[in-house]
């Protein structure tokens, strides 16, 4: 139950029996997977693995919370904290109707008057330790809004020792609409062992108090 084995994509599908089943007690067990993603305990699975943690996945790639079917773990609200944007933090709510599965994450701006950017931030960073310089990560996410039409984007930043490395990278902007639309961006690692900070944002809201949904977020290394 890989995502697409015939095309060489050996990431685990959400229904894979390899999730939370690895033996992490073996010598030299890696804390992170082959793409530097941290281990994640899937709440839909019974931990059948051995060692500590008992919820790591079999295979090279760890699954992560991409479709919000059970919770929003691994994602927190993000709001612009610049002096010109004194917003309360946005609120997050799982709602029925997903691009992948039955649920998505709804993000509601905390401020109703201004049009400052807001969204979600991965926390702790899913890409905990980049495995090599030059690794090209592709991040995708789907977004929509039933009643608002701001501009959505993915933003990726790389950090090492608390200092940003490389340049802030943004996906092309997508105008929110009632139809699920994909955002995608590539980021190339410049520092070994760094971490990536990933955000899905309503980057340019059209009005104060905008609401959008996001779902089916993907993070991984591509050739």
mmCIF file of N, CA and C in Angstrom, residues 103-222:
data_model
loop_
_atom_site.group_PDB
_atom_site.id
_atom_site.type_symbol
_atom_site.label_atom_id
_atom_site.label_comp_id
_atom_site.label_asym_id
_atom_site.label_seq_id
_atom_site.Cartn_x
_atom_site.Cartn_y
_atom_site.Cartn_z
ATOM 1 N N UNK A 103 -12.295 15.042 5.992
ATOM 2 C CA UNK A 103 -12.126 16.239 6.815
ATOM 3 C C UNK A 103 -11.040 17.130 6.243
ATOM 4 N N UNK A 104 -11.137 18.419 6.571
ATOM 5 C CA UNK A 104 -10.088 19.387 6.234
ATOM 6 C C UNK A 104 -9.908 20.308 7.426
ATOM 7 N N UNK A 105 -8.938 21.198 7.332
ATOM 8 C CA UNK A 105 -8.663 22.148 8.406
ATOM 9 C C UNK A 105 -9.117 23.529 7.974
ATOM 10 N N UNK A 106 -10.037 24.113 8.736
ATOM 11 C CA UNK A 106 -10.526 25.463 8.448
ATOM 12 C C UNK A 106 -9.749 26.470 9.282
ATOM 13 N N UNK A 107 -9.306 27.541 8.630
ATOM 14 C CA UNK A 107 -8.498 28.577 9.279
ATOM 15 C C UNK A 107 -9.259 29.896 9.170
ATOM 16 N N UNK A 108 -9.538 30.517 10.312
ATOM 17 C CA UNK A 108 -10.300 31.759 10.351
ATOM 18 C C UNK A 108 -9.421 32.876 10.896
ATOM 19 N N UNK A 109 -9.313 33.965 10.162
ATOM 20 C CA UNK A 109 -8.477 35.088 10.593
ATOM 21 C C UNK A 109 -8.946 35.621 11.942
ATOM 22 N N UNK A 110 -7.969 36.007 12.779
ATOM 23 C CA UNK A 110 -8.321 36.545 14.087
ATOM 24 C C UNK A 110 -8.790 37.981 14.032
ATOM 25 N N UNK A 111 -8.355 38.736 13.022
ATOM 26 C CA UNK A 111 -8.743 40.138 12.905
ATOM 27 C C UNK A 111 -9.834 40.326 11.867
ATOM 28 N N UNK A 112 -10.820 41.124 12.171
ATOM 29 C CA UNK A 112 -11.930 41.331 11.238
ATOM 30 C C UNK A 112 -11.811 42.630 10.453
ATOM 31 N N UNK A 113 -10.844 43.475 10.793
ATOM 32 C CA UNK A 113 -10.743 44.787 10.139
ATOM 33 C C UNK A 113 -9.599 44.854 9.139
ATOM 34 N N UNK A 114 -8.443 44.276 9.473
ATOM 35 C CA UNK A 114 -7.282 44.406 8.592
ATOM 36 C C UNK A 114 -7.149 43.183 7.693
ATOM 37 N N UNK A 115 -6.209 43.254 6.779
ATOM 38 C CA UNK A 115 -6.009 42.189 5.785
ATOM 39 C C UNK A 115 -4.578 41.663 5.838
ATOM 40 N N UNK A 116 -4.096 41.357 7.040
ATOM 41 C CA UNK A 116 -2.750 40.815 7.205
ATOM 42 C C UNK A 116 -2.765 39.306 6.991
ATOM 43 N N UNK A 117 -1.629 38.769 6.543
ATOM 44 C CA UNK A 117 -1.541 37.345 6.246
ATOM 45 C C UNK A 117 -1.739 36.489 7.499
ATOM 46 N N UNK A 118 -2.294 35.303 7.300
ATOM 47 C CA UNK A 118 -2.513 34.369 8.399
ATOM 48 C C UNK A 118 -2.599 32.966 7.811
ATOM 49 N N UNK A 119 -2.507 31.954 8.672
ATOM 50 C CA UNK A 119 -2.604 30.593 8.176
ATOM 51 C C UNK A 119 -2.164 29.587 9.208
ATOM 52 N N UNK A 120 -1.449 28.524 8.742
ATOM 53 C CA UNK A 120 -0.961 27.485 9.645
ATOM 54 C C UNK A 120 0.539 27.307 9.471
ATOM 55 N N UNK A 121 1.175 26.836 10.556
ATOM 56 C CA UNK A 121 2.616 26.630 10.607
ATOM 57 C C UNK A 121 2.882 25.226 11.152
ATOM 58 N N UNK A 122 3.834 24.507 10.554
ATOM 59 C CA UNK A 122 4.156 23.187 11.110
ATOM 60 C C UNK A 122 4.929 23.353 12.412
ATOM 61 N N UNK A 123 4.526 22.599 13.436
ATOM 62 C CA UNK A 123 5.150 22.709 14.756
ATOM 63 C C UNK A 123 4.942 21.397 15.518
ATOM 64 N N UNK A 124 6.031 20.734 15.883
ATOM 65 C CA UNK A 124 7.408 21.015 15.511
ATOM 66 C C UNK A 124 7.592 20.800 14.002
ATOM 67 N N UNK A 125 8.674 21.374 13.458
ATOM 68 C CA UNK A 125 8.878 21.263 12.018
ATOM 69 C C UNK A 125 8.881 19.795 11.593
ATOM 70 N N UNK A 126 8.074 19.481 10.562
ATOM 71 C CA UNK A 126 8.035 18.107 10.073
ATOM 72 C C UNK A 126 9.400 17.680 9.549
ATOM 73 N N UNK A 127 10.062 18.549 8.758
ATOM 74 C CA UNK A 127 11.427 18.237 8.306
ATOM 75 C C UNK A 127 12.363 18.682 9.419
ATOM 76 N N UNK A 128 12.723 17.715 10.273
ATOM 77 C CA UNK A 128 13.489 18.042 11.473
ATOM 78 C C UNK A 128 14.973 18.194 11.193
ATOM 79 N N UNK A 129 15.510 17.350 10.296
ATOM 80 C CA UNK A 129 16.950 17.376 9.981
ATOM 81 C C UNK A 129 17.106 17.054 8.491
ATOM 82 N N UNK A 130 17.541 18.032 7.706
ATOM 83 C CA UNK A 130 17.731 17.779 6.273
ATOM 84 C C UNK A 130 18.918 16.832 6.073
ATOM 85 N N UNK A 131 18.783 15.819 5.181
ATOM 86 C CA UNK A 131 19.804 14.773 5.076
ATOM 87 C C UNK A 131 21.026 15.131 4.240
ATOM 88 N N UNK A 132 20.901 16.088 3.309
ATOM 89 C CA UNK A 132 22.063 16.461 2.506
ATOM 90 C C UNK A 132 21.811 17.807 1.826
ATOM 91 N N UNK A 133 22.908 18.524 1.574
ATOM 92 C CA UNK A 133 22.838 19.785 0.839
ATOM 93 C C UNK A 133 22.417 19.492 -0.599
ATOM 94 N N UNK A 134 21.518 20.300 -1.109
ATOM 95 C CA UNK A 134 21.028 20.105 -2.462
ATOM 96 C C UNK A 134 19.750 19.303 -2.533
ATOM 97 N N UNK A 135 19.288 18.763 -1.395
ATOM 98 C CA UNK A 135 18.016 18.040 -1.399
ATOM 99 C C UNK A 135 16.896 18.983 -1.839
ATOM 100 N N UNK A 136 16.126 18.538 -2.809
ATOM 101 C CA UNK A 136 15.024 19.356 -3.324
ATOM 102 C C UNK A 136 13.713 18.846 -2.737
ATOM 103 N N UNK A 137 13.162 19.637 -1.844
ATOM 104 C CA UNK A 137 11.882 19.299 -1.240
ATOM 105 C C UNK A 137 10.750 19.913 -2.059
ATOM 106 N N UNK A 138 9.731 19.133 -2.258
ATOM 107 C CA UNK A 138 8.512 19.657 -2.884
ATOM 108 C C UNK A 138 7.397 19.634 -1.843
ATOM 109 N N UNK A 139 6.793 20.792 -1.644
ATOM 110 C CA UNK A 139 5.686 20.926 -0.698
ATOM 111 C C UNK A 139 4.437 21.288 -1.487
ATOM 112 N N UNK A 140 3.374 20.530 -1.280
ATOM 113 C CA UNK A 140 2.106 20.838 -1.931
ATOM 114 C C UNK A 140 1.008 20.900 -0.878
ATOM 115 N N UNK A 141 -0.039 21.629 -1.178
ATOM 116 C CA UNK A 141 -1.209 21.698 -0.310
ATOM 117 C C UNK A 141 -2.396 22.107 -1.166
ATOM 118 N N UNK A 142 -3.571 21.719 -0.732
ATOM 119 C CA UNK A 142 -4.793 22.137 -1.410
ATOM 120 C C UNK A 142 -5.521 23.148 -0.537
ATOM 121 N N UNK A 143 -6.087 24.164 -1.173
ATOM 122 C CA UNK A 143 -6.785 25.226 -0.454
ATOM 123 C C UNK A 143 -8.091 25.552 -1.159
ATOM 124 N N UNK A 144 -9.035 26.085 -0.391
ATOM 125 C CA UNK A 144 -10.278 26.603 -0.965
ATOM 126 C C UNK A 144 -10.923 27.532 0.045
ATOM 127 N N UNK A 145 -11.913 28.288 -0.399
ATOM 128 C CA UNK A 145 -12.744 29.103 0.485
ATOM 129 C C UNK A 145 -14.117 29.220 -0.150
ATOM 130 N N UNK A 146 -15.145 28.956 0.622
ATOM 131 C CA UNK A 146 -16.501 28.976 0.077
ATOM 132 C C UNK A 146 -16.999 30.380 -0.203
ATOM 133 N N UNK A 147 -16.427 31.390 0.474
ATOM 134 C CA UNK A 147 -16.994 32.737 0.326
ATOM 135 C C UNK A 147 -15.975 33.862 0.233
ATOM 136 N N UNK A 148 -14.680 33.542 0.222
ATOM 137 C CA UNK A 148 -13.665 34.594 0.177
ATOM 138 C C UNK A 148 -12.668 34.321 -0.940
ATOM 139 N N UNK A 149 -11.967 35.360 -1.378
ATOM 140 C CA UNK A 149 -11.075 35.205 -2.536
ATOM 141 C C UNK A 149 -9.744 35.920 -2.368
ATOM 142 N N UNK A 150 -9.138 35.726 -1.191
ATOM 143 C CA UNK A 150 -7.771 36.198 -0.999
ATOM 144 C C UNK A 150 -6.778 35.339 -1.777
ATOM 145 N N UNK A 151 -5.491 35.650 -1.623
ATOM 146 C CA UNK A 151 -4.425 34.935 -2.329
ATOM 147 C C UNK A 151 -3.714 33.999 -1.350
ATOM 148 N N UNK A 152 -3.696 32.703 -1.673
ATOM 149 C CA UNK A 152 -3.052 31.706 -0.822
ATOM 150 C C UNK A 152 -1.685 31.328 -1.368
ATOM 151 N N UNK A 153 -0.761 31.015 -0.436
ATOM 152 C CA UNK A 153 0.586 30.597 -0.827
ATOM 153 C C UNK A 153 1.158 29.658 0.224
ATOM 154 N N UNK A 154 2.128 28.836 -0.189
ATOM 155 C CA UNK A 154 2.994 28.108 0.729
ATOM 156 C C UNK A 154 4.271 28.919 0.912
ATOM 157 N N UNK A 155 4.779 28.954 2.139
ATOM 158 C CA UNK A 155 6.060 29.617 2.398
ATOM 159 C C UNK A 155 6.999 28.624 3.087
ATOM 160 N N UNK A 156 8.238 28.537 2.591
ATOM 161 C CA UNK A 156 9.245 27.639 3.148
ATOM 162 C C UNK A 156 10.481 28.445 3.517
ATOM 163 N N UNK A 157 10.963 28.209 4.750
ATOM 164 C CA UNK A 157 12.208 28.842 5.201
ATOM 165 C C UNK A 157 13.078 27.793 5.872
ATOM 166 N N UNK A 158 14.388 27.923 5.710
ATOM 167 C CA UNK A 158 15.357 26.959 6.243
ATOM 168 C C UNK A 158 16.122 27.599 7.396
ATOM 169 N N UNK A 159 16.305 26.822 8.487
ATOM 170 C CA UNK A 159 16.997 27.342 9.661
ATOM 171 C C UNK A 159 18.033 26.341 10.156
ATOM 172 N N UNK A 160 19.138 26.870 10.676
ATOM 173 C CA UNK A 160 20.169 26.070 11.327
ATOM 174 C C UNK A 160 20.701 26.873 12.503
ATOM 175 N N UNK A 161 20.618 26.310 13.691
ATOM 176 C CA UNK A 161 21.084 27.016 14.880
ATOM 177 C C UNK A 161 20.341 28.312 15.130
ATOM 178 N N UNK A 162 19.085 28.358 14.758
ATOM 179 C CA UNK A 162 18.280 29.548 14.977
ATOM 180 C C UNK A 162 18.464 30.640 13.947
ATOM 181 N N UNK A 163 19.338 30.427 12.953
ATOM 182 C CA UNK A 163 19.586 31.423 11.917
ATOM 183 C C UNK A 163 19.022 30.956 10.586
ATOM 184 N N UNK A 164 18.369 31.865 9.851
ATOM 185 C CA UNK A 164 17.829 31.472 8.557
ATOM 186 C C UNK A 164 18.952 31.281 7.554
ATOM 187 N N UNK A 165 18.851 30.204 6.776
ATOM 188 C CA UNK A 165 19.781 29.897 5.708
ATOM 189 C C UNK A 165 19.027 29.955 4.384
ATOM 190 N N UNK A 166 19.726 30.333 3.329
ATOM 191 C CA UNK A 166 19.055 30.423 2.042
ATOM 192 C C UNK A 166 18.050 31.558 2.033
ATOM 193 N N UNK A 167 17.109 31.491 1.122
ATOM 194 C CA UNK A 167 16.135 32.566 0.965
ATOM 195 C C UNK A 167 14.725 32.053 1.229
ATOM 196 N N UNK A 168 13.863 32.939 1.690
ATOM 197 C CA UNK A 168 12.457 32.605 1.859
ATOM 198 C C UNK A 168 11.859 32.279 0.490
ATOM 199 N N UNK A 169 11.186 31.147 0.392
ATOM 200 C CA UNK A 169 10.654 30.673 -0.886
ATOM 201 C C UNK A 169 9.144 30.559 -0.800
ATOM 202 N N UNK A 170 8.462 31.127 -1.799
ATOM 203 C CA UNK A 170 7.001 31.148 -1.845
ATOM 204 C C UNK A 170 6.505 30.418 -3.083
ATOM 205 N N UNK A 171 5.378 29.730 -2.934
ATOM 206 C CA UNK A 171 4.708 29.169 -4.099
ATOM 207 C C UNK A 171 4.069 30.292 -4.897
ATOM 208 N N UNK A 172 3.688 29.998 -6.123
ATOM 209 C CA UNK A 172 2.868 30.946 -6.871
ATOM 210 C C UNK A 172 1.546 31.150 -6.128
ATOM 211 N N UNK A 173 1.024 32.357 -6.203
ATOM 212 C CA UNK A 173 -0.226 32.671 -5.518
ATOM 213 C C UNK A 173 -1.404 32.027 -6.236
ATOM 214 N N UNK A 174 -2.367 31.570 -5.449
ATOM 215 C CA UNK A 174 -3.612 31.007 -5.965
ATOM 216 C C UNK A 174 -4.768 31.783 -5.355
ATOM 217 N N UNK A 175 -5.717 32.210 -6.191
ATOM 218 C CA UNK A 175 -6.896 32.901 -5.683
ATOM 219 C C UNK A 175 -7.866 31.890 -5.092
ATOM 220 N N UNK A 176 -8.235 32.101 -3.843
ATOM 221 C CA UNK A 176 -9.161 31.187 -3.180
ATOM 222 C C UNK A 176 -10.508 31.191 -3.885
ATOM 223 N N UNK A 177 -11.117 30.003 -3.965
ATOM 224 C CA UNK A 177 -12.428 29.831 -4.583
ATOM 225 C C UNK A 177 -13.090 28.628 -3.918
ATOM 226 N N UNK A 178 -14.349 28.322 -4.214
ATOM 227 C CA UNK A 178 -14.995 27.158 -3.607
ATOM 228 C C UNK A 178 -14.457 25.812 -4.107
ATOM 229 N N UNK A 179 -13.561 25.820 -5.085
ATOM 230 C CA UNK A 179 -12.985 24.595 -5.640
ATOM 231 C C UNK A 179 -11.599 24.357 -5.050
ATOM 232 N N UNK A 180 -11.327 23.123 -4.655
ATOM 233 C CA UNK A 180 -9.989 22.799 -4.171
ATOM 234 C C UNK A 180 -8.952 23.065 -5.258
ATOM 235 N N UNK A 181 -7.915 23.833 -4.898
ATOM 236 C CA UNK A 181 -6.852 24.190 -5.833
ATOM 237 C C UNK A 181 -5.508 23.892 -5.194
ATOM 238 N N UNK A 182 -4.586 23.341 -5.982
ATOM 239 C CA UNK A 182 -3.283 22.937 -5.446
ATOM 240 C C UNK A 182 -2.289 24.095 -5.433
ATOM 241 N N UNK A 183 -1.580 24.207 -4.328
ATOM 242 C CA UNK A 183 -0.376 25.041 -4.217
ATOM 243 C C UNK A 183 0.825 24.109 -4.282
ATOM 244 N N UNK A 184 1.920 24.542 -4.915
ATOM 245 C CA UNK A 184 3.135 23.726 -4.933
ATOM 246 C C UNK A 184 4.369 24.609 -5.008
ATOM 247 N N UNK A 185 5.410 24.188 -4.301
ATOM 248 C CA UNK A 185 6.664 24.938 -4.319
ATOM 249 C C UNK A 185 7.817 23.971 -4.066
ATOM 250 N N UNK A 186 8.958 24.208 -4.709
ATOM 251 C CA UNK A 186 10.185 23.454 -4.467
ATOM 252 C C UNK A 186 11.152 24.313 -3.666
ATOM 253 N N UNK A 187 11.859 23.655 -2.739
ATOM 254 C CA UNK A 187 12.902 24.342 -1.977
ATOM 255 C C UNK A 187 14.147 23.467 -1.969
ATOM 256 N N UNK A 188 15.313 24.042 -2.281
ATOM 257 C CA UNK A 188 16.581 23.309 -2.322
ATOM 258 C C UNK A 188 17.410 23.653 -1.089
ATOM 259 N N UNK A 189 17.790 22.635 -0.335
ATOM 260 C CA UNK A 189 18.506 22.790 0.927
ATOM 261 C C UNK A 189 19.908 23.356 0.694
ATOM 262 N N UNK A 190 20.322 24.310 1.547
ATOM 263 C CA UNK A 190 21.658 24.899 1.425
ATOM 264 C C UNK A 190 22.564 24.557 2.605
ATOM 265 N N UNK A 191 22.017 23.990 3.698
ATOM 266 C CA UNK A 191 22.829 23.695 4.884
ATOM 267 C C UNK A 191 22.501 22.300 5.410
ATOM 268 N N UNK A 192 23.488 21.449 5.565
ATOM 269 C CA UNK A 192 23.314 20.105 6.076
ATOM 270 C C UNK A 192 22.791 20.141 7.515
ATOM 271 N N UNK A 193 21.813 19.311 7.806
ATOM 272 C CA UNK A 193 21.311 19.193 9.168
ATOM 273 C C UNK A 193 20.393 20.312 9.598
ATOM 274 N N UNK A 194 19.920 21.094 8.661
ATOM 275 C CA UNK A 194 19.011 22.195 8.979
ATOM 276 C C UNK A 194 17.590 21.679 9.164
ATOM 277 N N UNK A 195 16.679 22.575 9.471
ATOM 278 C CA UNK A 195 15.270 22.250 9.588
ATOM 279 C C UNK A 195 14.475 23.182 8.685
ATOM 280 N N UNK A 196 13.338 22.719 8.182
ATOM 281 C CA UNK A 196 12.505 23.536 7.310
ATOM 282 C C UNK A 196 11.240 23.966 8.044
ATOM 283 N N UNK A 197 10.938 25.233 7.946
ATOM 284 C CA UNK A 197 9.711 25.794 8.506
ATOM 285 C C UNK A 197 8.719 25.967 7.359
ATOM 286 N N UNK A 198 7.559 25.345 7.476
ATOM 287 C CA UNK A 198 6.591 25.306 6.376
ATOM 288 C C UNK A 198 5.265 25.905 6.833
ATOM 289 N N UNK A 199 4.725 26.794 6.018
ATOM 290 C CA UNK A 199 3.461 27.457 6.331
ATOM 291 C C UNK A 199 2.537 27.412 5.119
ATOM 292 N N UNK A 200 1.244 27.276 5.371
ATOM 293 C CA UNK A 200 0.206 27.447 4.356
ATOM 294 C C UNK A 200 -0.571 28.692 4.756
ATOM 295 N N UNK A 201 -0.570 29.711 3.892
ATOM 296 C CA UNK A 201 -1.034 31.037 4.288
ATOM 297 C C UNK A 201 -2.091 31.608 3.354
ATOM 298 N N UNK A 202 -3.024 32.337 3.926
ATOM 299 C CA UNK A 202 -3.802 33.318 3.167
ATOM 300 C C UNK A 202 -2.906 34.546 3.150
ATOM 301 N N UNK A 203 -2.089 34.634 2.101
ATOM 302 C CA UNK A 203 -0.975 35.573 2.058
ATOM 303 C C UNK A 203 -1.437 37.003 1.811
ATOM 304 N N UNK A 204 -2.548 37.157 1.112
ATOM 305 C CA UNK A 204 -3.071 38.491 0.808
ATOM 306 C C UNK A 204 -4.599 38.443 0.874
ATOM 307 N N UNK A 205 -5.153 38.458 2.096
ATOM 308 C CA UNK A 205 -6.611 38.414 2.224
ATOM 309 C C UNK A 205 -7.270 39.582 1.502
ATOM 310 N N UNK A 206 -8.421 39.316 0.899
ATOM 311 C CA UNK A 206 -9.156 40.383 0.210
ATOM 312 C C UNK A 206 -9.930 41.254 1.190
ATOM 313 N N UNK A 207 -10.375 40.656 2.296
ATOM 314 C CA UNK A 207 -11.103 41.396 3.327
ATOM 315 C C UNK A 207 -10.656 40.907 4.691
ATOM 316 N N UNK A 208 -10.946 41.673 5.736
ATOM 317 C CA UNK A 208 -10.679 41.225 7.090
ATOM 318 C C UNK A 208 -11.572 40.058 7.454
ATOM 319 N N UNK A 209 -11.083 39.205 8.306
ATOM 320 C CA UNK A 209 -11.882 38.089 8.776
ATOM 321 C C UNK A 209 -12.069 36.963 7.781
ATOM 322 N N UNK A 210 -11.166 36.837 6.808
ATOM 323 C CA UNK A 210 -11.322 35.770 5.810
ATOM 324 C C UNK A 210 -11.221 34.383 6.453
ATOM 325 N N UNK A 211 -11.806 33.417 5.753
ATOM 326 C CA UNK A 211 -11.782 32.017 6.160
ATOM 327 C C UNK A 211 -11.337 31.180 4.964
ATOM 328 N N UNK A 212 -10.432 30.222 5.203
ATOM 329 C CA UNK A 212 -10.098 29.272 4.138
ATOM 330 C C UNK A 212 -9.905 27.890 4.734
ATOM 331 N N UNK A 213 -9.952 26.877 3.864
ATOM 332 C CA UNK A 213 -9.690 25.503 4.276
ATOM 333 C C UNK A 213 -8.452 24.992 3.548
ATOM 334 N N UNK A 214 -7.742 24.070 4.211
ATOM 335 C CA UNK A 214 -6.595 23.431 3.586
ATOM 336 C C UNK A 214 -6.610 21.942 3.902
ATOM 337 N N UNK A 215 -5.998 21.141 3.012
ATOM 338 C CA UNK A 215 -6.019 19.691 3.163
ATOM 339 C C UNK A 215 -4.963 19.080 2.248
ATOM 340 N N UNK A 216 -4.685 17.787 2.481
ATOM 341 C CA UNK A 216 -3.804 16.995 1.632
ATOM 342 C C UNK A 216 -2.464 17.708 1.412
ATOM 343 N N UNK A 217 -1.773 17.964 2.519
ATOM 344 C CA UNK A 217 -0.452 18.599 2.474
ATOM 345 C C UNK A 217 0.605 17.507 2.279
ATOM 346 N N UNK A 218 1.539 17.740 1.377
ATOM 347 C CA UNK A 218 2.569 16.760 1.070
ATOM 348 C C UNK A 218 3.941 17.406 1.192
ATOM 349 N N UNK A 219 4.886 16.674 1.795
ATOM 350 C CA UNK A 219 6.259 17.141 1.966
ATOM 351 C C UNK A 219 7.195 15.988 1.630
ATOM 352 N N UNK A 220 8.098 16.185 0.691
ATOM 353 C CA UNK A 220 9.033 15.111 0.371
ATOM 354 C C UNK A 220 10.105 15.540 -0.602
ATOM 355 N N UNK A 221 11.168 14.735 -0.697
ATOM 356 C CA UNK A 221 12.275 15.011 -1.599
ATOM 357 C C UNK A 221 11.958 14.472 -2.986
ATOM 358 N N UNK A 222 12.256 15.266 -4.000
ATOM 359 C CA UNK A 222 12.070 14.846 -5.387
ATOM 360 C C UNK A 222 13.414 14.928 -6.102
#
